């Protein structure tokens, strides 16, 4: 029957065949987009070479000739442009990763506070979200940086015994100096950590098996804090503190926390936390009220209810939009270039682009970097999301 | 299909924009009816809009002089304010016809940026601005100081060279715009602010307490500032270069806005050639023969422009110094018009 019907179908001309049509349209589309990009690129390159500008990455190993104030790898004015790129990239990653971590914590706190039954707390959280997310991040960054510039100057501050100075250059603190034998303390800390993890698992299994609870807090203090401190004293105090020494303009060396870094971090965290708070609130609201009621009927406290019942279920709703916020924060970190924080855009797409004038390769690389960071972030978050997803059997 | 149409449009738009660059700049300027000049965003004395929104300054005068030479009308010029880091891109892309934005002439800008510097309309050098309360008498005392500097300038590199050569260190704070840089210095984030000396005098006026700040005596670099155009358009480069030389020649010969009409009757052959009453020098440039007359009539000679914008007649009160005529001990020298 079915075969007969098929044979009866009238033959359609390829022109009207929906399959062929779809293929042709899509091929044409790909061709046009590809050609557009190709034409734009070759045209720009030939246009530039006509003006005597050769597009190449030949500058990569040349001497940069400028210093960078905030760096986590070795960089002097004699380093190469390539090294300058890595300095900028690392700064971007550092401010983004720390920013994501802090914004998540602040966002969860504010999100949960918004749902608090305490009128004052929920109103403060409400206004925090309403004000912060409705003001452009750039303006907040400039405001924060400007406020910080008005901290007392390093020259106005008198030397004190604590060795902690908050100046408009940043926070200067005593720094640890590791002498011979200080490795022992590190190993003691590591050993304590491993022992604690072992104990924690044992205690957890015991609780599941027998219902008896063990004191984790005290053991934590003993193994991870007191044990390394004891080793520190026994080994003859091999770590000492170097106090900041006042110079004519500032203190010796770089600030422990530089003002531009703090301003960039604060701006990103405060702004993104407002959005995360709303994501968290939405997630919690999505958990049906019956769950909370059932939890309290079982005798769980409000805290336990939140931690064990509500948040794990809310997580499934929270994760996808949370990923978006993480990506936003990473991309928004480029705005910190305006307040003189030497991240990728400031160093590479700013100074390096200017000195070499290789706009096309430099901007291309910069875009590729943000694309890569964003793809890695969303890959990790998707993997996490899949682990958290409801397993349907 | 909509998106493929868009991509086609975008692709061809980019082709068109870059394609426009290759036509002769003079023809392009004439056909659109005005000169597009890349200028400073706001640098007193060189290029900044006054409270009424009229652009004023030495560089602005230069653009008006070029417009006068082409159109007999100093108002046929539009200004594109540019940050230091955007200026060469704007020139290359054809967004502007000439870059007259106190830009330093260097070898690498000639060779790798595709820029052509026609003349030097201001001989400058880099200096430092510090607070008087710091009691600093020389730039060599700046060891360990925090210095605010603008990104994408020769300033940024000279600064490094100077400190390296003198084996002292500094902490840079780098901003993209000159106003942000100055504001950071003003709020106390930096101990010193550095830019071209002419800029220091201009920027000092913007500080909350200008009188509490002093310019250090050291000049750490050579900064020949001049108008730049795209390479490969010799006719246009000639017009830019000779506009400056016409203004300098006019000063040499004592031709001013006030007396230029009388000077038309002059019998001095140099003046006759300058004002186009003898020979056809303007036509050789692709302009009218009275091109220099129009420049002087509308804008003035180099000395007039200098005094009005940065010299004794301005707030900056910068002495002529290196920018005086060669015959008076300065460096401004114009090849002969003949």
Short mmCIF file of C-alpha atoms in Angstrom, two decimals, chain A residues 291-310 312-313:
data_model
loop_
_atom_site.label_atom_id
_atom_site.label_comp_id
_atom_site.label_asym_id
_atom_site.label_seq_id
_atom_site.Cartn_x
_atom_site.Cartn_y
_atom_site.Cartn_z
CA UNK A 291 9.12 21.73 49.44
CA UNK A 292 9.85 24.35 52.10
CA UNK A 293 6.74 23.37 54.04
CA UNK A 294 7.65 19.70 53.87
CA UNK A 295 11.17 20.51 55.06
CA UNK A 296 9.94 22.45 58.07
CA UNK A 297 7.41 19.71 58.81
CA UNK A 298 10.37 17.33 59.01
CA UNK A 299 11.96 19.66 61.56
CA UNK A 300 14.70 21.19 59.40
CA UNK A 301 15.82 24.65 60.45
CA UNK A 302 15.52 27.57 58.04
CA UNK A 303 19.24 27.35 57.24
CA UNK A 304 19.16 23.61 56.65
CA UNK A 305 16.04 24.02 54.55
CA UNK A 306 17.82 26.54 52.33
CA UNK A 307 21.05 24.57 52.10
CA UNK A 308 19.69 21.04 51.72
CA UNK A 309 16.31 21.45 50.06
CA UNK A 310 15.83 24.74 48.25
CA UNK A 312 20.04 22.23 45.26
CA UNK A 313 16.74 22.34 43.39
#
